[in-house]
Tab-separated table of C-alpha atoms in Angstrom:
chain	number	residue	atom	x	y	z
A	1	MET	CA	79.316	-69.232	-42.061
A	2	ASN	CA	81.615	-69.013	-45.165
A	3	ASN	CA	80.496	-69.438	-48.575
A	4	THR	CA	81.038	-73.095	-49.112
A	5	LEU	CA	78.921	-74.000	-46.153
A	6	ASN	CA	76.311	-71.641	-47.454
A	7	GLU	CA	76.076	-73.267	-50.703
A	8	LYS	CA	75.396	-76.533	-48.873
A	9	ILE	CA	72.628	-75.602	-47.057
A	10	GLY	CA	69.975	-76.007	-49.651
A	11	MET	CA	66.462	-77.534	-49.323
A	12	ASN	CA	66.838	-80.458	-51.283
A	13	ASN	CA	65.870	-83.629	-49.599
A	14	ASP	CA	69.013	-85.698	-49.581
A	15	PHE	CA	71.958	-85.652	-47.076
A	16	THR	CA	75.306	-86.833	-48.316
A	17	GLU	CA	76.693	-89.526	-45.717
A	18	ASP	CA	79.118	-86.352	-44.619
A	19	GLU	CA	76.326	-84.179	-43.534
A	20	LYS	CA	74.478	-87.315	-41.886
A	21	ALA	CA	77.522	-88.223	-40.197
A	22	GLY	CA	77.554	-84.535	-38.919
A	23	ILE	CA	74.147	-84.782	-37.234
A	24	TYR	CA	75.067	-88.144	-35.585
A	25	LYS	CA	78.325	-87.091	-34.341
A	26	ALA	CA	76.975	-83.966	-32.860
A	27	ILE	CA	74.284	-85.839	-31.019
A	28	PHE	CA	76.603	-88.489	-29.768
A	29	SER	CA	79.461	-86.123	-28.789
A	30	ARG	CA	77.432	-83.551	-27.223
A	31	ARG	CA	78.455	-83.074	-23.538
A	32	ASP	CA	77.060	-81.042	-20.688
A	33	VAL	CA	80.062	-79.288	-20.265
A	34	ARG	CA	80.816	-78.075	-16.529
A	35	SER	CA	84.745	-77.632	-16.606
A	36	HIS	CA	87.309	-77.784	-19.265
A	37	PHE	CA	86.401	-74.338	-20.500
A	38	THR	CA	89.082	-72.101	-21.881
A	39	THR	CA	89.387	-68.239	-21.611
A	40	LYS	CA	89.434	-67.802	-25.474
A	41	PRO	CA	86.414	-65.380	-26.429
A	42	ILE	CA	83.730	-66.908	-28.803
A	43	ASP	CA	84.204	-66.008	-32.232
A	44	GLU	CA	81.496	-63.542	-32.944
A	45	LYS	CA	80.499	-65.252	-36.119
A	46	VAL	CA	80.061	-68.620	-34.372
A	47	LEU	CA	77.996	-66.995	-31.748
A	48	THR	CA	75.928	-65.666	-34.308
A	49	ARG	CA	75.471	-68.815	-36.154
A	50	ILE	CA	74.780	-70.708	-32.947
A	51	LEU	CA	72.027	-68.226	-32.018
A	52	ASN	CA	70.292	-68.560	-35.476
A	53	ALA	CA	70.333	-72.246	-35.109
A	54	ALA	CA	68.515	-71.835	-31.839
A	55	HIS	CA	66.071	-69.273	-33.367
A	56	HIS	CA	65.226	-71.916	-36.106
A	57	ALA	CA	63.636	-74.411	-33.666
A	58	PRO	CA	60.332	-75.518	-34.094
A	59	SER	CA	57.571	-73.885	-32.114
A	60	VAL	CA	53.743	-74.304	-31.431
A	61	GLY	CA	51.721	-72.213	-33.819
A	62	PHE	CA	54.943	-70.579	-35.130
A	63	SER	CA	54.984	-68.319	-31.971
A	64	GLN	CA	58.719	-68.530	-31.555
A	65	PRO	CA	58.322	-67.513	-28.086
A	66	TRP	CA	62.097	-67.560	-26.919
A	67	ASN	CA	64.346	-64.876	-26.073
A	68	PHE	CA	68.179	-65.170	-25.459
A	69	ILE	CA	69.929	-63.043	-23.015
A	70	LEU	CA	73.719	-62.561	-23.756
A	71	ILE	CA	75.443	-62.347	-20.578
A	72	LYS	CA	79.309	-61.653	-19.677
A	73	GLU	CA	79.259	-58.954	-16.874
A	74	GLN	CA	81.030	-60.601	-13.765
A	75	GLU	CA	78.628	-58.884	-11.433
A	76	THR	CA	75.815	-60.743	-12.702
A	77	LYS	CA	77.692	-64.134	-13.225
A	78	LYS	CA	78.741	-63.916	-9.427
A	79	LYS	CA	75.172	-63.335	-8.244
A	80	ILE	CA	73.832	-66.266	-10.050
A	81	LYS	CA	76.981	-68.044	-9.120
A	82	GLU	CA	75.613	-67.177	-5.315
A	83	SER	CA	72.343	-68.730	-6.230
A	84	PHE	CA	73.719	-71.920	-7.429
A	85	GLU	CA	75.649	-72.564	-4.023
A	86	SER	CA	72.631	-72.053	-1.885
A	87	GLU	CA	70.477	-74.304	-3.948
A	88	ARG	CA	73.154	-76.896	-4.220
A	89	ILE	CA	73.382	-76.965	-0.528
A	90	ASP	CA	69.817	-76.994	-0.114
A	91	SER	CA	69.474	-79.850	-2.113
A	92	SER	CA	72.312	-81.809	-0.538
A	93	LYS	CA	70.131	-81.951	2.429
A	94	LEU	CA	68.159	-84.435	0.662
A	95	LEU	CA	70.815	-86.996	0.676
A	96	GLU	CA	72.917	-88.971	3.270
A	97	GLY	CA	76.241	-90.625	3.492
A	98	THR	CA	78.211	-91.426	0.677
A	99	LYS	CA	75.644	-90.081	-1.722
A	100	LYS	CA	75.468	-86.843	-0.263
A	101	SER	CA	79.545	-86.640	-0.252
A	102	LYS	CA	79.855	-87.696	-3.869
A	103	TYR	CA	77.211	-85.159	-4.813
A	104	LEU	CA	78.924	-82.515	-3.025
A	105	SER	CA	82.139	-83.455	-4.757
A	106	PHE	CA	80.638	-83.185	-8.188
A	107	LYS	CA	81.884	-80.033	-10.381
A	108	LEU	CA	78.269	-78.935	-11.633
A	109	GLU	CA	78.678	-75.649	-13.135
A	110	GLY	CA	81.057	-73.344	-14.827
A	111	ILE	CA	79.410	-69.886	-14.646
A	112	LEU	CA	82.543	-67.744	-13.911
A	113	GLU	CA	84.900	-69.702	-15.982
A	114	SER	CA	82.993	-69.823	-19.161
A	115	PRO	CA	83.117	-66.656	-21.388
A	116	ILE	CA	79.424	-66.482	-21.973
A	117	ASN	CA	76.237	-67.212	-20.132
A	118	ILE	CA	73.214	-67.376	-21.829
A	119	CYS	CA	69.642	-67.107	-20.395
A	120	ILE	CA	66.897	-68.539	-22.655
A	121	THR	CA	63.612	-67.213	-21.658
A	122	TYR	CA	59.832	-68.196	-22.556
A	123	ASP	CA	57.276	-65.492	-23.019
A	124	PRO	CA	53.844	-66.869	-23.340
A	125	SER	CA	52.433	-63.397	-24.375
A	126	LYS	CA	54.252	-63.312	-27.683
A	127	PHE	CA	51.643	-63.426	-30.623
A	128	GLY	CA	49.008	-64.302	-28.019
A	129	PRO	CA	46.619	-65.076	-26.557
A	130	PHE	CA	45.546	-67.503	-29.038
A	131	VAL	CA	48.507	-69.597	-30.485
A	132	ILE	CA	47.742	-72.195	-32.926
A	133	GLY	CA	48.158	-75.653	-31.095
A	134	ARG	CA	48.675	-74.433	-27.650
A	135	ASN	CA	45.261	-74.378	-26.162
A	136	SER	CA	44.850	-78.137	-25.387
A	137	VAL	CA	48.341	-78.381	-23.761
A	138	PRO	CA	49.417	-74.880	-22.627
A	139	GLU	CA	53.021	-76.428	-21.767
A	140	THR	CA	53.586	-76.894	-25.719
A	141	GLY	CA	55.004	-73.144	-25.357
A	142	VAL	CA	57.679	-74.082	-23.019
A	143	TYR	CA	58.385	-77.229	-24.811
A	144	SER	CA	59.268	-74.929	-28.167
A	145	VAL	CA	61.969	-73.087	-26.070
A	146	CYS	CA	63.584	-76.404	-24.809
A	147	CYS	CA	64.007	-77.452	-28.765
A	148	ALA	CA	65.776	-74.161	-29.032
A	149	VAL	CA	68.121	-75.178	-26.278
A	150	GLN	CA	68.758	-78.366	-28.017
A	151	ASN	CA	69.323	-76.809	-31.447
A	152	LEU	CA	71.787	-74.232	-29.907
A	153	TRP	CA	73.677	-77.059	-27.976
A	154	LEU	CA	74.053	-79.379	-31.085
A	155	ALA	CA	75.150	-76.033	-33.285
A	156	ALA	CA	77.866	-75.205	-30.569
A	157	ARG	CA	79.243	-78.833	-30.501
A	158	SER	CA	79.667	-78.780	-34.189
A	159	GLU	CA	81.668	-75.372	-33.658
A	160	GLY	CA	83.742	-76.988	-30.904
A	161	VAL	CA	82.031	-74.682	-28.261
A	162	GLY	CA	80.850	-76.495	-25.145
A	163	VAL	CA	77.532	-75.657	-23.311
A	164	GLY	CA	76.659	-76.489	-19.793
A	165	TRP	CA	73.142	-76.083	-18.377
A	166	VAL	CA	73.050	-75.158	-15.080
A	167	SER	CA	69.811	-76.236	-13.235
A	168	ILE	CA	70.622	-75.863	-9.662
A	169	LEU	CA	69.238	-72.302	-9.441
A	170	SER	CA	66.594	-70.279	-8.001
A	171	ASN	CA	64.314	-69.179	-10.688
A	172	LYS	CA	63.327	-66.357	-8.644
A	173	ILE	CA	66.749	-64.913	-8.100
A	174	LEU	CA	67.409	-65.190	-12.069
A	175	LYS	CA	64.182	-63.330	-12.819
A	176	GLN	CA	65.426	-60.503	-10.383
A	177	VAL	CA	68.984	-60.442	-11.383
A	178	LEU	CA	67.970	-60.497	-15.175
A	179	ASN	CA	64.865	-57.967	-14.697
A	180	LEU	CA	62.557	-60.725	-16.316
A	181	PRO	CA	58.854	-59.510	-16.158
A	182	GLU	CA	56.460	-61.334	-14.176
A	183	HIS	CA	54.951	-63.617	-16.930
A	184	VAL	CA	58.356	-64.270	-18.474
A	185	VAL	CA	59.916	-67.902	-17.739
A	186	PRO	CA	63.559	-68.706	-17.491
A	187	VAL	CA	63.996	-72.034	-18.930
A	188	ALA	CA	67.837	-72.557	-19.492
A	189	TYR	CA	70.651	-71.050	-18.020
A	190	LEU	CA	73.367	-71.948	-20.430
A	191	THR	CA	77.252	-71.576	-20.090
A	192	LEU	CA	79.279	-71.458	-23.253
A	193	GLY	CA	82.890	-71.402	-24.288
A	194	TYR	CA	85.830	-73.290	-26.108
A	195	VAL	CA	86.674	-76.438	-24.078
A	196	THR	CA	90.186	-78.324	-24.069
A	197	GLU	CA	87.917	-81.291	-24.459
A	198	PHE	CA	84.789	-82.898	-24.913
A	199	ALA	CA	84.530	-86.159	-22.422
A	200	LYS	CA	83.833	-89.354	-23.835
A	201	LYS	CA	80.955	-90.217	-21.803
A	202	PRO	CA	78.596	-87.877	-19.525
A	203	ASP	CA	80.404	-86.782	-16.354
A	204	LEU	CA	77.715	-88.648	-14.211
A	205	GLU	CA	78.060	-91.914	-16.200
A	206	SER	CA	81.733	-91.860	-15.702
A	207	ALA	CA	81.552	-91.212	-11.929
A	208	GLY	CA	79.082	-93.987	-11.615
A	209	TRP	CA	76.236	-92.176	-10.435
A	210	LEU	CA	73.871	-93.844	-12.943
A	211	PRO	CA	74.325	-95.994	-15.965
A	212	ARG	CA	73.357	-95.171	-19.450
A	213	LEU	CA	69.992	-97.109	-20.237
A	214	ASP	CA	69.774	-99.525	-23.055
A	215	LEU	CA	67.635	-98.465	-25.855
A	216	LYS	CA	65.469	-101.324	-25.567
A	217	ASP	CA	64.588	-100.284	-22.006
A	218	VAL	CA	62.959	-96.883	-23.412
A	219	VAL	CA	61.056	-98.275	-26.280
A	220	TYR	CA	57.469	-99.654	-25.915
A	221	TYR	CA	55.210	-101.006	-28.699
A	222	GLU	CA	51.880	-99.799	-29.358
A	223	ARG	CA	51.165	-98.947	-25.591
A	224	TRP	CA	52.845	-98.370	-22.072
A	225	ASN	CA	55.152	-101.238	-20.844
A	226	GLN	CA	54.418	-103.274	-24.122
A	227	LYS	CA	58.290	-104.753	-24.689
A	228	GLU	CA	57.337	-107.120	-27.407
A	229	ASN	CA	54.624	-106.936	-30.054
A	230	ARG	CA	54.123	-108.964	-33.305
A	231	GLY	CA	53.981	-105.738	-35.550
A	232	TRP	CA	57.412	-104.714	-34.510
A	233	ILE	CA	59.646	-107.960	-34.573
A	234	THR	CA	62.307	-106.514	-36.733
A	235	ILE	CA	62.386	-103.173	-35.062
A	236	ASN	CA	62.777	-104.989	-31.790
A	237	GLU	CA	65.641	-107.111	-32.943
A	238	LEU	CA	67.649	-104.348	-34.338
A	239	ILE	CA	67.272	-102.162	-31.167
A	240	LYS	CA	68.596	-104.885	-29.175
A	241	THR	CA	71.574	-105.853	-31.092
A	242	ASN	CA	72.517	-103.052	-33.492
A	243	LEU	CA	73.842	-100.580	-30.800
A	244	ASP	CA	77.636	-100.515	-31.770
A	245	TYR	CA	77.581	-96.887	-32.735
A	246	ALA	CA	75.966	-95.816	-29.995
B	1	MET	CA	74.233	-96.753	-39.877
B	2	ASN	CA	76.827	-98.179	-42.460
B	3	ASN	CA	80.497	-98.654	-41.308
B	4	THR	CA	81.629	-95.386	-43.103
B	5	LEU	CA	79.444	-93.392	-41.180
B	6	ASN	CA	80.343	-95.386	-37.837
B	7	GLU	CA	83.922	-94.400	-38.550
B	8	LYS	CA	83.112	-90.817	-38.865
B	9	ILE	CA	81.254	-90.761	-35.588
B	10	GLY	CA	84.473	-90.584	-33.582
B	11	MET	CA	84.918	-87.948	-30.337
B	12	ASN	CA	87.777	-85.804	-31.838
B	13	ASN	CA	86.544	-82.195	-31.537
B	14	ASP	CA	86.883	-80.917	-35.037
B	15	PHE	CA	84.053	-81.119	-37.364
B	16	THR	CA	84.663	-81.049	-41.046
B	17	GLU	CA	82.639	-78.284	-43.122
B	18	ASP	CA	80.660	-81.104	-44.577
B	19	GLU	CA	79.654	-82.624	-41.164
B	20	LYS	CA	79.156	-78.960	-39.790
B	21	ALA	CA	76.849	-78.212	-42.806
B	22	GLY	CA	74.687	-81.250	-42.230
B	23	ILE	CA	73.955	-79.780	-38.760
B	24	TYR	CA	73.129	-76.240	-40.062
B	25	LYS	CA	70.965	-78.306	-43.151
B	26	ALA	CA	68.873	-80.047	-40.679
B	27	ILE	CA	68.391	-77.341	-38.451
B	28	PHE	CA	67.366	-74.861	-41.343
B	29	SER	CA	65.519	-77.117	-43.386
B	30	ARG	CA	63.415	-79.385	-40.672
B	31	ARG	CA	59.889	-78.806	-40.967
B	32	ASP	CA	56.658	-79.741	-38.893
B	33	VAL	CA	55.189	-81.978	-41.394
B	34	ARG	CA	51.453	-82.232	-41.610
B	35	SER	CA	51.078	-83.265	-45.296
B	36	HIS	CA	52.716	-84.977	-48.192
B	37	PHE	CA	53.527	-88.300	-46.011
B	38	THR	CA	53.917	-91.298	-48.615
B	39	THR	CA	52.913	-94.514	-47.391
B	40	LYS	CA	56.522	-96.256	-47.788
B	41	PRO	CA	57.369	-98.159	-44.462
B	42	ILE	CA	60.096	-96.250	-42.654
B	43	ASP	CA	63.493	-98.469	-42.868
B	44	GLU	CA	63.934	-100.296	-39.528
B	45	LYS	CA	67.579	-99.154	-39.589
B	46	VAL	CA	66.737	-95.693	-40.000
B	47	LEU	CA	64.092	-95.849	-37.364
B	48	THR	CA	66.414	-97.490	-34.976
B	49	ARG	CA	69.141	-94.757	-35.639
B	50	ILE	CA	66.471	-92.132	-35.062
B	51	LEU	CA	65.302	-93.438	-31.723
B	52	ASN	CA	69.129	-93.874	-30.663
B	53	ALA	CA	69.489	-90.172	-31.401
B	54	ALA	CA	66.659	-89.214	-29.201
B	55	HIS	CA	67.930	-91.469	-26.256
B	56	HIS	CA	71.202	-89.639	-26.436
B	57	ALA	CA	69.578	-86.511	-25.381
B	58	PRO	CA	71.068	-84.249	-22.415
B	59	SER	CA	68.644	-85.226	-19.298
B	60	VAL	CA	68.888	-83.473	-16.086
B	61	GLY	CA	70.844	-85.631	-13.650
B	62	PHE	CA	71.414	-88.025	-16.726
B	63	SER	CA	67.899	-89.229	-15.516
B	64	GLN	CA	66.955	-90.647	-19.106
B	65	PRO	CA	63.220	-90.087	-18.113
B	66	TRP	CA	61.791	-90.568	-21.644
B	67	ASN	CA	60.000	-93.601	-23.212
B	68	PHE	CA	58.943	-93.800	-26.703
B	69	ILE	CA	55.742	-95.501	-27.778
B	70	LEU	CA	55.872	-96.778	-31.223
B	71	ILE	CA	52.272	-96.698	-32.668
B	72	LYS	CA	51.034	-98.149	-36.358
B	73	GLU	CA	47.892	-99.727	-34.996
B	74	GLN	CA	45.007	-98.005	-37.021
B	75	GLU	CA	42.434	-98.408	-34.117
B	76	THR	CA	44.598	-96.317	-31.911
B	77	LYS	CA	45.601	-94.075	-34.416
B	78	LYS	CA	41.615	-93.402	-35.201
B	79	LYS	CA	41.089	-92.891	-31.402
B	80	ILE	CA	43.995	-89.866	-31.217
B	81	LYS	CA	42.650	-88.355	-34.493
B	82	GLU	CA	39.130	-88.163	-32.891
B	83	SER	CA	40.552	-86.481	-30.033
B	84	PHE	CA	42.276	-84.110	-32.400
B	85	GLU	CA	39.184	-83.329	-34.096
B	86	SER	CA	37.504	-82.511	-30.988
B	87	GLU	CA	40.184	-80.190	-29.702
B	88	ARG	CA	40.544	-78.663	-32.642
B	89	ILE	CA	36.611	-77.510	-32.646
B	90	ASP	CA	36.945	-76.314	-29.092
B	91	SER	CA	39.959	-74.379	-30.030
B	92	SER	CA	38.346	-72.675	-33.004
B	93	LYS	CA	35.637	-71.349	-30.555
B	94	LEU	CA	38.165	-68.852	-29.256
B	95	LEU	CA	38.413	-67.375	-32.683
B	96	GLU	CA	36.196	-65.284	-35.024
B	97	GLY	CA	35.551	-63.972	-38.522
B	98	THR	CA	38.582	-64.743	-40.853
B	99	LYS	CA	40.847	-65.783	-38.525
B	100	LYS	CA	38.450	-68.718	-37.408
B	101	SER	CA	37.920	-69.569	-40.918
B	102	LYS	CA	41.592	-69.570	-41.887
B	103	TYR	CA	42.457	-71.624	-38.681
B	104	LEU	CA	39.762	-74.411	-39.642
B	105	SER	CA	41.070	-74.405	-43.178
B	106	PHE	CA	44.840	-75.301	-42.021
B	107	LYS	CA	46.064	-78.963	-42.591
B	108	LEU	CA	47.506	-79.658	-38.616
B	109	GLU	CA	47.993	-83.128	-38.391
B	110	GLY	CA	48.885	-86.527	-40.355
B	111	ILE	CA	47.804	-88.954	-37.947
B	112	LEU	CA	46.213	-91.581	-40.128
B	113	GLU	CA	48.428	-90.924	-43.427
B	114	SER	CA	51.925	-91.211	-41.792
B	115	PRO	CA	52.983	-94.938	-41.332
B	116	ILE	CA	54.459	-94.268	-37.674
B	117	ASN	CA	53.168	-92.372	-34.937
B	118	ILE	CA	55.275	-92.023	-31.676
B	119	CYS	CA	54.380	-90.968	-28.009
B	120	ILE	CA	57.502	-89.457	-26.308
B	121	THR	CA	56.507	-89.592	-22.651
B	122	TYR	CA	58.119	-88.380	-19.385
B	123	ASP	CA	58.518	-90.525	-16.400
B	124	PRO	CA	59.565	-88.366	-13.071
B	125	SER	CA	60.161	-91.806	-11.074
B	126	LYS	CA	62.861	-92.903	-13.090
B	127	PHE	CA	65.925	-92.948	-11.075
B	128	GLY	CA	64.255	-90.704	-8.522
B	129	PRO	CA	62.822	-89.614	-6.313
B	130	PHE	CA	66.351	-87.448	-6.163
B	131	VAL	CA	67.626	-86.468	-9.185
B	132	ILE	CA	70.760	-84.402	-9.663
B	133	GLY	CA	69.759	-81.005	-10.628
B	134	ARG	CA	66.065	-81.543	-10.455
B	135	ASN	CA	65.247	-80.156	-6.916
B	136	SER	CA	65.518	-76.266	-7.765
B	137	VAL	CA	63.206	-76.627	-10.863
B	138	PRO	CA	61.337	-79.636	-11.330
B	139	GLU	CA	60.227	-78.569	-14.868
B	140	THR	CA	63.976	-79.800	-15.814
B	141	GLY	CA	62.690	-83.360	-16.034
B	142	VAL	CA	60.377	-82.849	-18.581
B	143	TYR	CA	62.516	-80.297	-20.450
B	144	SER	CA	64.847	-83.295	-21.311
B	145	VAL	CA	62.308	-85.020	-22.973
B	146	CYS	CA	61.734	-81.936	-25.072
B	147	CYS	CA	65.455	-82.080	-26.046
B	148	ALA	CA	64.882	-85.876	-27.034
B	149	VAL	CA	62.212	-84.883	-29.208
B	150	GLN	CA	64.241	-82.281	-30.903
B	151	ASN	CA	67.306	-84.803	-31.622
B	152	LEU	CA	64.867	-87.294	-33.028
B	153	TRP	CA	63.361	-84.531	-35.219
B	154	LEU	CA	66.763	-83.483	-36.595
B	155	ALA	CA	68.003	-86.966	-37.263
B	156	ALA	CA	65.028	-87.941	-38.840
B	157	ARG	CA	65.338	-84.578	-41.352
B	158	SER	CA	68.604	-85.941	-42.286
B	159	GLU	CA	67.375	-89.333	-43.276
B	160	GLY	CA	64.653	-87.749	-45.249
B	161	VAL	CA	61.752	-88.648	-42.812
B	162	GLY	CA	59.216	-85.935	-42.034
B	163	VAL	CA	58.161	-85.570	-38.491
B	164	GLY	CA	54.811	-83.656	-37.133
B	165	TRP	CA	54.272	-82.674	-33.668
B	166	VAL	CA	50.536	-83.017	-32.831
B	167	SER	CA	49.650	-80.827	-30.202
B	168	ILE	CA	46.035	-80.256	-30.482
B	169	LEU	CA	45.132	-83.271	-28.378
B	170	SER	CA	43.691	-84.247	-25.106
B	171	ASN	CA	46.418	-85.626	-22.782
B	172	LYS	CA	43.961	-87.177	-20.932
B	173	ILE	CA	42.667	-89.313	-23.692
B	174	LEU	CA	46.045	-89.909	-24.851
B	175	LYS	CA	46.659	-91.415	-21.455
B	176	GLN	CA	44.009	-93.538	-21.494
B	177	VAL	CA	44.549	-94.784	-25.308
B	178	LEU	CA	48.037	-95.711	-24.348
B	179	ASN	CA	47.355	-96.970	-21.128
B	180	LEU	CA	49.953	-94.636	-19.329
B	181	PRO	CA	50.362	-94.786	-15.492
B	182	GLU	CA	48.755	-91.755	-13.589
B	183	HIS	CA	52.464	-90.335	-12.961
B	184	VAL	CA	53.544	-90.413	-16.592
B	185	VAL	CA	53.279	-87.320	-18.889
B	186	PRO	CA	52.680	-87.444	-22.588
B	187	VAL	CA	54.950	-84.897	-23.831
B	188	ALA	CA	54.880	-84.991	-27.543
B	189	TYR	CA	52.743	-87.024	-30.177
B	190	LEU	CA	54.547	-87.392	-33.247
B	191	THR	CA	53.974	-88.599	-36.726
B	192	LEU	CA	56.622	-89.822	-38.686
B	193	GLY	CA	56.883	-91.017	-42.459
B	194	TYR	CA	58.913	-90.465	-45.747
B	195	VAL	CA	57.586	-87.334	-47.586
B	196	THR	CA	57.379	-86.184	-50.940
B	197	GLU	CA	58.754	-82.797	-50.173
B	198	PHE	CA	60.018	-80.636	-47.227
B	199	ALA	CA	58.255	-77.230	-47.357
B	200	LYS	CA	60.708	-74.344	-48.200
B	201	LYS	CA	59.177	-72.202	-45.346
B	202	PRO	CA	56.973	-73.152	-42.300
B	203	ASP	CA	53.456	-73.900	-43.203
B	204	LEU	CA	51.997	-71.009	-41.053
B	205	GLU	CA	54.763	-68.751	-42.319
B	206	SER	CA	53.846	-69.514	-46.152
B	207	ALA	CA	50.167	-68.999	-45.058
B	208	GLY	CA	50.850	-65.525	-43.837
B	209	TRP	CA	49.556	-66.426	-40.389
B	210	LEU	CA	52.406	-65.238	-38.704
B	211	PRO	CA	55.847	-63.853	-39.729
B	212	ARG	CA	59.474	-65.059	-38.945
B	213	LEU	CA	60.988	-62.817	-36.194
B	214	ASP	CA	64.239	-61.457	-37.089
B	215	LEU	CA	67.199	-62.772	-34.730
B	216	LYS	CA	67.776	-59.163	-33.588
B	217	ASP	CA	64.395	-59.009	-32.197
B	218	VAL	CA	65.034	-61.961	-29.872
B	219	VAL	CA	68.295	-61.456	-28.644
B	220	TYR	CA	68.873	-58.957	-25.588
B	221	TYR	CA	72.063	-58.230	-23.831
B	222	GLU	CA	72.917	-58.652	-20.143
B	223	ARG	CA	69.257	-58.301	-19.066
B	224	TRP	CA	65.866	-58.354	-20.379
B	225	ASN	CA	64.670	-56.026	-23.148
B	226	GLN	CA	68.470	-54.545	-23.316
B	227	LYS	CA	68.775	-54.205	-27.096
B	228	GLU	CA	72.051	-52.311	-27.336
B	229	ASN	CA	75.246	-52.781	-24.865
B	230	ARG	CA	78.712	-51.519	-25.247
B	231	GLY	CA	80.099	-54.946	-24.473
B	232	TRP	CA	78.526	-56.271	-27.483
B	233	ILE	CA	78.846	-53.920	-30.161
B	234	THR	CA	80.374	-56.744	-32.829
B	235	ILE	CA	77.781	-59.060	-32.129
B	236	ASN	CA	74.990	-56.809	-32.400
B	237	GLU	CA	76.046	-55.594	-35.677
B	238	LEU	CA	76.495	-59.175	-37.248
B	239	ILE	CA	73.059	-60.443	-35.847
B	240	LYS	CA	71.503	-57.474	-37.670
B	241	THR	CA	73.241	-57.947	-41.089
B	242	ASN	CA	74.892	-61.331	-41.474
B	243	LEU	CA	71.724	-63.503	-42.216
B	244	ASP	CA	72.140	-64.537	-45.504
B	245	TYR	CA	72.395	-67.993	-44.475
B	246	ALA	CA	69.464	-68.067	-42.376
C-alpha cells in the first residue's frame, strides 16, 4: 500500500463517492474464479495487504480464531487436486442424465493453475475456552472465519487478484496433508492468482444452472415469509424497482 | 445509489487508488457497534443498497441460501433483548472474580436503541437437495450466509451505518419469535443504525480484554505451524515489518 493510500485510510466517518464506489464495485464484480488464472506471481505487498484485510475481520469476542496457510508446493497441490477429483465423482453419483453430464462438464477449481493456494482454518482453542459471545451459539467461532474469507476475497478483487473457493474436497484429507491438529477445522480452501478476466456474471448463472434471485425474494418483514408490511412500504417498493445497479 | 456511483461500478478489472482505498478503509474501520446509535431512521435507499450488497455474496453452488428479516417492531425487539439478558447471565456463570465483573460491565448489544434489527437466516432447502459443491462439506451452505453478513457490514460502514452482531442469544427463542420453519437456521442477529462515532479500535481491545494478534502470528507456510519456509522469505519479512497501514 503506498503512502497516498495509507493517508486515505483514516477513521473519519464519511466515505467519498469514489471510496464508496470501490466497495460496491468489489462486491458486485467479485467472482468465484475457477479459470483464467495467469502464472504471474502475486506481488508480495499485495498478498500482505490481502492477508491483513482478512485478519481485520470481525470475530466473536475478538477471538481472531483464524490461521492462513499459504501453499505453493506442487506436491501439496496435487494431493488436494486428487481429493477434489475423487469427491467430484462421488457427488456426480447423486445426479442423473443431463444434470449429471452438465455438472461433470463444469470447471470447478483452479488448484494447480493458480500460483497460490490458501487454506483458512478455525482454531476454537484460541483465547479459549471462554470467548465472549460464543457460549450461546458456538458456531459463531467458525462464522468469524467466514467473515475473514470474505474480507480477503473483496480486497483481492480490488487488487485484480482472482479467488476461487474449492469446496469439493475431503476435509479429512485436507487435515492430513496440511498436518492440522485434530481440533482445528479447515474452513476454506482458496486458489489465488491474477486473472485474464473477471466474468460478467457468476459461471453457474451464465451456464443456466441456477438463476440470480431477485432481492425482493429474499427479504421478509418482521417475521419469516412476510412479504408485505405496513411499516415497510417504501423499502418494499425500492427493493422491487430500483435495481438497475445490481 | 446515484448515477455517478452507478457509472463507476463497471466490470473493468482495474480499481482506481480511491476505489481501492475505499475497500481497505471499510475493512479497517468497520466496528462491531453496541452503542453510539442515533435514532435517525436509515435512509431507505441506503438500506436497499446494503441489502443488495449482502445478496451479492458468494454462495456455494450459487444457492443464495440467505433471507433477510427486517425488524423494527418494539415488541419483537423486547423479546430478543430478554433472551440476550438471560443468556448473558448464564454465560457469566462460567467466569469468576474480576473477569466476571468486567464481562458484566460490557455493553454487548444495541437491540432497542438501534432503529433496525436484521436477522439473516440460512435455508438449506433452497435450490436443493443437490447443491454443487455442498456435498463434501455441508457446512459450506451456512458459510455462504456468513459472507453475506460481511458484505452487508462493509457496505453499511461505507454508508456511515453502524452494525452490531448480537451472538448472546438463544436461537431457539429467535426461531419462535420470528416464526422460522424448523429447517431454517438463524445465522446472524444484527442491529443497524447511524452512529455518532466509529471507535478507533474494537471495544474489547480498548478495554484490554484481548489484544489484536500480529499478522505474523496467524500466517503459516505450506503446513500447520510452519512459521518459516525458504519459499516464502519475502512475504515473511513483509508480514513482520510492513504493517504501518494496519
